């Protein structure tokens, strides 16, 4: 049995003093967790978060990374910069990046390759809109996000990629996918990964569910055979709620 990977996505929340407070509360609450616990914090919190969580079972992640190692890219942060800080994970291709910042499958693919080159574990987000689900395009959309976003990625590289299935209509809305929808869709994602990377690699890969996961619905979602964890936004801003999810135990 795999353990689960529960990652908090703080988005653009928590200045340094709030980050300190939240992590200080969280550390003792998840110290017995048998899962992998990750906090993906804003860039400005990274150094403090890494320092605070050193020697604990909380790993720190960033929320994006550029596709070049350095250069004239005002406002961007590179993979070697994250690596230097001791960051372990990075979210790439979140739907908010795709929607508000023009992120495409092609730029996502370039960012993933650079992150892997610097030994960062990638949380790659994919997911369909409500209109796409209602017009039965979910599988087609996920298929294209996976094949373009993971173009020319090898099976050994794929093992360092966690896929987060986040239906856009469930993010920050309080509307969670039903357990059955989440399980079915993630099972489809695993089949697609199996075609791309082989069955063994696809079995080893982690696929998370994200979108209004909270302390109440997490247990049921995480007990599904194909759901290997969660990417948690809103509920990760509260130490007690996030700890309840992170301490999931079958
Ligand atoms: P949510 O966010 O849990 O607030 O819906 C999830 C995400 O965007 O990663």
mmCIF file of C-alpha atoms and ligand atoms in Angstrom:
data_model
loop_
_atom_site.group_PDB
_atom_site.id
_atom_site.type_symbol
_atom_site.label_atom_id
_atom_site.label_comp_id
_atom_site.label_asym_id
_atom_site.label_seq_id
_atom_site.Cartn_x
_atom_site.Cartn_y
_atom_site.Cartn_z
ATOM 1 C CA UNK A 1 0.000 0.000 0.000
ATOM 2 C CA UNK A 2 1.252 3.476 -0.869
ATOM 3 C CA UNK A 3 1.110 6.178 1.739
ATOM 4 C CA UNK A 4 -0.712 9.364 0.731
ATOM 5 C CA UNK A 5 0.710 12.741 -0.211
ATOM 6 C CA UNK A 6 -1.260 15.628 1.290
ATOM 7 C CA UNK A 7 -0.142 19.002 0.046
ATOM 8 C CA UNK A 8 -1.456 22.355 1.193
ATOM 9 C CA UNK A 9 -1.598 25.069 -1.450
ATOM 10 C CA UNK A 10 -1.592 28.342 0.425
ATOM 11 C CA UNK A 11 -1.910 30.373 -2.797
ATOM 12 C CA UNK A 12 -1.309 34.115 -2.192
ATOM 13 C CA UNK A 13 -1.998 33.938 1.548
ATOM 14 C CA UNK A 14 0.084 34.291 4.711
ATOM 15 C CA UNK A 15 2.865 36.790 5.185
ATOM 16 C CA UNK A 16 5.990 35.648 7.033
ATOM 17 C CA UNK A 17 4.562 36.063 10.510
ATOM 18 C CA UNK A 18 1.343 34.198 9.590
ATOM 19 C CA UNK A 19 3.419 31.471 7.946
ATOM 20 C CA UNK A 20 5.475 31.060 11.098
ATOM 21 C CA UNK A 21 2.357 30.872 13.213
ATOM 22 C CA UNK A 22 0.569 28.359 10.982
ATOM 23 C CA UNK A 23 3.586 26.056 10.599
ATOM 24 C CA UNK A 24 4.416 26.226 14.292
ATOM 25 C CA UNK A 25 0.858 25.082 15.025
ATOM 26 C CA UNK A 26 0.953 22.419 12.332
ATOM 27 C CA UNK A 27 4.277 20.744 13.154
ATOM 28 C CA UNK A 28 3.147 18.999 16.382
ATOM 29 C CA UNK A 29 -0.285 18.192 14.929
ATOM 30 C CA UNK A 30 1.104 16.110 12.055
ATOM 31 C CA UNK A 31 4.202 14.667 13.679
ATOM 32 C CA UNK A 32 2.676 11.179 13.875
ATOM 33 C CA UNK A 33 1.346 11.235 10.323
ATOM 34 C CA UNK A 34 2.355 8.275 8.204
ATOM 35 C CA UNK A 35 1.649 10.298 5.064
ATOM 36 C CA UNK A 36 3.855 12.763 3.229
ATOM 37 C CA UNK A 37 2.848 16.241 4.340
ATOM 38 C CA UNK A 38 3.724 19.221 2.156
ATOM 39 C CA UNK A 39 3.092 22.963 2.477
ATOM 40 C CA UNK A 40 3.298 24.919 -0.785
ATOM 41 C CA UNK A 41 3.828 28.467 0.375
ATOM 42 C CA UNK A 42 4.339 31.843 -1.346
ATOM 43 C CA UNK A 43 7.905 32.537 -2.509
ATOM 44 C CA UNK A 44 8.475 35.104 0.241
ATOM 45 C CA UNK A 45 7.722 32.487 2.935
ATOM 46 C CA UNK A 46 9.952 29.755 1.506
ATOM 47 C CA UNK A 47 13.179 30.450 3.401
ATOM 48 C CA UNK A 48 11.430 30.742 6.766
ATOM 49 C CA UNK A 49 9.234 27.711 6.097
ATOM 50 C CA UNK A 50 12.176 25.493 5.127
ATOM 51 C CA UNK A 51 14.074 26.594 8.231
ATOM 52 C CA UNK A 52 11.093 26.055 10.569
ATOM 53 C CA UNK A 53 10.259 22.621 9.158
ATOM 54 C CA UNK A 54 13.811 21.281 9.087
ATOM 55 C CA UNK A 55 13.877 17.988 11.020
ATOM 56 C CA UNK A 56 10.060 17.734 11.030
ATOM 57 C CA UNK A 57 7.945 15.617 8.692
ATOM 58 C CA UNK A 58 6.652 18.636 6.753
ATOM 59 C CA UNK A 59 8.194 19.235 3.343
ATOM 60 C CA UNK A 60 8.068 22.619 1.690
ATOM 61 C CA UNK A 61 6.965 23.379 -1.852
ATOM 62 C CA UNK A 62 6.762 26.419 -4.129
ATOM 63 C CA UNK A 63 3.753 27.293 -6.289
ATOM 64 C CA UNK A 64 5.481 27.774 -9.648
ATOM 65 C CA UNK A 65 8.914 27.818 -11.285
ATOM 66 C CA UNK A 66 10.366 29.197 -14.512
ATOM 67 C CA UNK A 67 11.614 27.042 -17.409
ATOM 68 C CA UNK A 68 15.040 28.658 -17.671
ATOM 69 C CA UNK A 69 17.823 28.333 -15.126
ATOM 70 C CA UNK A 70 18.455 32.079 -15.163
ATOM 71 C CA UNK A 71 18.063 35.069 -17.446
ATOM 72 C CA UNK A 72 16.041 38.141 -18.350
ATOM 73 C CA UNK A 73 12.660 37.014 -17.024
ATOM 74 C CA UNK A 74 11.504 39.792 -14.724
ATOM 75 C CA UNK A 75 9.368 38.567 -11.877
ATOM 76 C CA UNK A 76 10.156 34.876 -12.289
ATOM 77 C CA UNK A 77 11.918 32.408 -9.974
ATOM 78 C CA UNK A 78 14.184 29.596 -11.218
ATOM 79 C CA UNK A 79 14.566 25.951 -10.221
ATOM 80 C CA UNK A 80 18.165 26.377 -8.970
ATOM 81 C CA UNK A 81 16.929 29.206 -6.734
ATOM 82 C CA UNK A 82 14.331 26.897 -5.204
ATOM 83 C CA UNK A 83 16.813 24.069 -4.888
ATOM 84 C CA UNK A 84 19.270 26.340 -3.094
ATOM 85 C CA UNK A 85 16.588 27.187 -0.526
ATOM 86 C CA UNK A 86 15.949 23.511 0.233
ATOM 87 C CA UNK A 87 12.517 23.439 -1.383
ATOM 88 C CA UNK A 88 11.408 19.869 -2.155
ATOM 89 C CA UNK A 89 8.225 20.256 -4.235
ATOM 90 C CA UNK A 90 6.806 22.640 -6.795
ATOM 91 C CA UNK A 91 3.261 23.023 -8.113
ATOM 92 C CA UNK A 92 3.173 23.510 -11.884
ATOM 93 C CA UNK A 93 0.196 24.284 -14.109
ATOM 94 C CA UNK A 94 -2.359 25.165 -11.456
ATOM 95 C CA UNK A 95 -5.639 26.199 -13.084
ATOM 96 C CA UNK A 96 -5.266 29.699 -11.618
ATOM 97 C CA UNK A 97 -1.942 29.993 -13.488
ATOM 98 C CA UNK A 98 -3.595 28.691 -16.647
ATOM 99 C CA UNK A 99 -6.617 30.992 -16.326
ATOM 100 C CA UNK A 100 -5.141 34.263 -15.037
ATOM 101 C CA UNK A 101 -1.550 34.134 -16.261
ATOM 102 C CA UNK A 102 -1.793 32.540 -19.683
ATOM 103 C CA UNK A 103 0.011 29.350 -18.709
ATOM 104 C CA UNK A 104 -0.189 26.800 -21.537
ATOM 105 C CA UNK A 105 0.490 23.078 -21.763
ATOM 106 C CA UNK A 106 3.707 23.933 -23.624
ATOM 107 C CA UNK A 107 5.051 26.291 -20.927
ATOM 108 C CA UNK A 108 3.945 23.828 -18.259
ATOM 109 C CA UNK A 109 5.956 21.114 -19.992
ATOM 110 C CA UNK A 110 9.069 23.322 -20.081
ATOM 111 C CA UNK A 111 8.678 24.245 -16.410
ATOM 112 C CA UNK A 112 8.291 20.576 -15.434
ATOM 113 C CA UNK A 113 11.474 19.581 -17.263
ATOM 114 C CA UNK A 114 13.508 22.312 -15.601
ATOM 115 C CA UNK A 115 12.137 21.488 -12.154
ATOM 116 C CA UNK A 116 13.069 17.814 -12.590
ATOM 117 C CA UNK A 117 16.543 18.765 -13.753
ATOM 118 C CA UNK A 118 17.037 20.388 -10.343
ATOM 119 C CA UNK A 119 15.583 17.435 -8.424
ATOM 120 C CA UNK A 120 12.362 19.134 -7.453
ATOM 121 C CA UNK A 121 9.316 16.890 -7.118
ATOM 122 C CA UNK A 122 6.577 18.227 -9.355
ATOM 123 C CA UNK A 123 2.874 18.518 -8.553
ATOM 124 C CA UNK A 124 1.357 18.921 -12.012
ATOM 125 C CA UNK A 125 -2.242 20.162 -12.017
ATOM 126 C CA UNK A 126 -4.793 19.215 -14.631
ATOM 127 C CA UNK A 127 -8.571 19.471 -14.745
ATOM 128 C CA UNK A 128 -11.618 20.320 -16.807
ATOM 129 C CA UNK A 129 -14.031 23.252 -16.598
ATOM 130 C CA UNK A 130 -17.712 22.812 -15.802
ATOM 131 C CA UNK A 131 -18.695 23.416 -19.439
ATOM 132 C CA UNK A 132 -16.216 20.765 -20.561
ATOM 133 C CA UNK A 133 -17.559 18.234 -18.060
ATOM 134 C CA UNK A 134 -21.149 18.975 -19.056
ATOM 135 C CA UNK A 135 -20.344 18.456 -22.708
ATOM 136 C CA UNK A 136 -18.568 15.150 -22.018
ATOM 137 C CA UNK A 137 -15.139 16.488 -22.902
ATOM 138 C CA UNK A 138 -13.448 15.647 -19.606
ATOM 139 C CA UNK A 139 -11.404 12.699 -20.854
ATOM 140 C CA UNK A 140 -10.354 14.476 -24.007
ATOM 141 C CA UNK A 141 -9.189 17.554 -22.052
ATOM 142 C CA UNK A 142 -7.256 15.513 -19.490
ATOM 143 C CA UNK A 143 -5.699 13.454 -22.214
ATOM 144 C CA UNK A 144 -4.479 16.516 -24.032
ATOM 145 C CA UNK A 145 -3.209 18.212 -20.852
ATOM 146 C CA UNK A 146 -1.241 15.067 -20.003
ATOM 147 C CA UNK A 147 0.164 14.360 -23.436
ATOM 148 C CA UNK A 148 1.224 17.966 -24.091
ATOM 149 C CA UNK A 149 2.294 18.798 -20.541
ATOM 150 C CA UNK A 150 4.376 15.624 -20.218
ATOM 151 C CA UNK A 151 5.686 15.553 -23.792
ATOM 152 C CA UNK A 152 9.105 13.866 -24.051
ATOM 153 C CA UNK A 153 9.164 13.008 -20.351
ATOM 154 C CA UNK A 154 10.659 9.566 -19.670
ATOM 155 C CA UNK A 155 9.200 6.905 -17.376
ATOM 156 C CA UNK A 156 11.982 7.428 -14.861
ATOM 157 C CA UNK A 157 11.291 11.169 -14.820
ATOM 158 C CA UNK A 158 7.555 10.536 -14.515
ATOM 159 C CA UNK A 159 8.105 8.858 -11.137
ATOM 160 C CA UNK A 160 9.035 12.264 -9.759
ATOM 161 C CA UNK A 161 5.791 13.804 -10.951
ATOM 162 C CA UNK A 162 2.602 13.829 -8.899
ATOM 163 C CA UNK A 163 -0.487 14.527 -10.962
ATOM 164 C CA UNK A 164 -3.144 16.578 -9.176
ATOM 165 C CA UNK A 165 -6.581 16.170 -10.708
ATOM 166 C CA UNK A 166 -8.396 19.386 -9.913
ATOM 167 C CA UNK A 167 -11.738 19.902 -11.653
ATOM 168 C CA UNK A 168 -11.851 23.692 -12.104
ATOM 169 C CA UNK A 169 -15.483 23.814 -10.996
ATOM 170 C CA UNK A 170 -14.503 22.346 -7.618
ATOM 171 C CA UNK A 171 -11.633 24.724 -6.807
ATOM 172 C CA UNK A 172 -12.486 27.206 -4.088
ATOM 173 C CA UNK A 173 -16.202 26.747 -4.708
ATOM 174 C CA UNK A 174 -17.131 24.441 -1.855
ATOM 175 C CA UNK A 175 -18.447 22.024 -4.492
ATOM 176 C CA UNK A 176 -16.379 18.850 -4.306
ATOM 177 C CA UNK A 177 -16.440 16.228 -7.014
ATOM 178 C CA UNK A 178 -18.371 13.243 -5.730
ATOM 179 C CA UNK A 179 -16.215 10.395 -4.542
ATOM 180 C CA UNK A 180 -17.312 8.407 -7.558
ATOM 181 C CA UNK A 181 -16.514 11.209 -10.026
ATOM 182 C CA UNK A 182 -13.085 11.705 -8.460
ATOM 183 C CA UNK A 183 -12.256 7.989 -8.402
ATOM 184 C CA UNK A 184 -13.488 7.385 -11.963
ATOM 185 C CA UNK A 185 -11.634 10.341 -13.388
ATOM 186 C CA UNK A 186 -8.416 9.552 -11.548
ATOM 187 C CA UNK A 187 -8.667 5.949 -12.717
ATOM 188 C CA UNK A 188 -8.898 7.305 -16.269
ATOM 189 C CA UNK A 189 -5.826 9.477 -15.638
ATOM 190 C CA UNK A 190 -3.895 6.427 -14.436
ATOM 191 C CA UNK A 191 -4.886 4.505 -17.578
ATOM 192 C CA UNK A 192 -3.638 7.398 -19.684
ATOM 193 C CA UNK A 193 -0.363 7.487 -17.736
ATOM 194 C CA UNK A 194 -0.091 3.761 -18.243
ATOM 195 C CA UNK A 195 -0.278 4.217 -22.019
ATOM 196 C CA UNK A 196 2.357 6.936 -21.825
ATOM 197 C CA UNK A 197 4.816 5.444 -19.322
ATOM 198 C CA UNK A 198 3.895 1.769 -18.908
ATOM 199 C CA UNK A 199 1.732 0.060 -16.363
ATOM 200 C CA UNK A 200 4.326 -0.264 -13.607
ATOM 201 C CA UNK A 201 5.275 3.397 -13.677
ATOM 202 C CA UNK A 202 1.627 4.431 -13.764
ATOM 203 C CA UNK A 203 0.958 2.289 -10.685
ATOM 204 C CA UNK A 204 3.864 3.862 -8.824
ATOM 205 C CA UNK A 205 2.881 7.423 -9.716
ATOM 206 C CA UNK A 206 0.873 9.459 -7.245
ATOM 207 C CA UNK A 207 -2.385 11.032 -8.366
ATOM 208 C CA UNK A 208 -4.024 13.508 -6.013
ATOM 209 C CA UNK A 209 -7.512 14.924 -5.953
ATOM 210 C CA UNK A 210 -7.921 18.665 -5.412
ATOM 211 C CA UNK A 211 -10.944 20.955 -5.235
ATOM 212 C CA UNK A 212 -12.706 21.806 -1.981
ATOM 213 C CA UNK A 213 -11.179 18.866 -0.140
ATOM 214 C CA UNK A 214 -11.776 19.434 3.560
ATOM 215 C CA UNK A 215 -11.646 17.729 6.939
ATOM 216 C CA UNK A 216 -15.134 16.279 6.375
ATOM 217 C CA UNK A 217 -14.921 14.827 2.871
ATOM 218 C CA UNK A 218 -11.216 13.873 2.852
ATOM 219 C CA UNK A 219 -11.614 10.498 4.537
ATOM 220 C CA UNK A 220 -13.975 9.170 1.887
ATOM 221 C CA UNK A 221 -12.037 10.599 -1.041
ATOM 222 C CA UNK A 222 -8.708 9.289 0.236
ATOM 223 C CA UNK A 223 -10.087 5.801 0.783
ATOM 224 C CA UNK A 224 -10.637 5.370 -2.978
ATOM 225 C CA UNK A 225 -8.235 2.938 -4.632
ATOM 226 C CA UNK A 226 -6.790 5.388 -7.166
ATOM 227 C CA UNK A 227 -6.687 8.543 -5.027
ATOM 228 C CA UNK A 228 -3.159 8.831 -3.632
ATOM 229 C CA UNK A 229 -3.538 12.121 -1.848
ATOM 230 C CA UNK A 230 -4.897 15.623 -2.006
ATOM 231 C CA UNK A 231 -3.991 19.154 -2.998
ATOM 232 C CA UNK A 232 -5.749 21.327 -0.487
ATOM 233 C CA UNK A 233 -6.305 25.064 -0.808
ATOM 234 C CA UNK A 234 -8.730 26.721 1.607
ATOM 235 C CA UNK A 235 -8.592 24.040 4.311
ATOM 236 C CA UNK A 236 -4.784 24.176 4.385
ATOM 237 C CA UNK A 237 -4.917 27.692 5.839
ATOM 238 C CA UNK A 238 -6.240 26.269 9.109
ATOM 239 C CA UNK A 239 -3.751 24.074 11.000
ATOM 240 C CA UNK A 240 -6.378 21.908 12.683
ATOM 241 C CA UNK A 241 -8.376 21.297 9.506
ATOM 242 C CA UNK A 242 -5.284 20.548 7.440
ATOM 243 C CA UNK A 243 -3.887 18.260 10.139
ATOM 244 C CA UNK A 244 -7.126 16.258 10.190
ATOM 245 C CA UNK A 245 -6.671 15.628 6.466
ATOM 246 C CA UNK A 246 -2.911 15.052 6.693
ATOM 247 C CA UNK A 247 -3.354 12.487 9.472
ATOM 248 C CA UNK A 248 -5.596 10.331 7.284
ATOM 249 C CA UNK A 249 -5.163 6.740 8.250
ATOM 250 C CA UNK A 250 -6.865 3.938 6.430
HETATM 251 P P1 LIG B 1 -9.447 24.500 -2.680
HETATM 252 O O1 LIG B 1 -8.175 24.709 -3.643
HETATM 253 O O2 LIG B 1 -9.117 23.367 -1.783
HETATM 254 O O3 LIG B 1 -9.560 25.817 -1.962
HETATM 255 O O4 LIG B 1 -10.609 24.218 -3.554
HETATM 256 C C1 LIG B 1 -7.494 23.621 -4.203
HETATM 257 C C2 LIG B 1 -6.427 24.108 -5.135
HETATM 258 O O5 LIG B 1 -6.652 25.091 -5.840
HETATM 259 O O6 LIG B 1 -5.316 23.547 -5.199
#
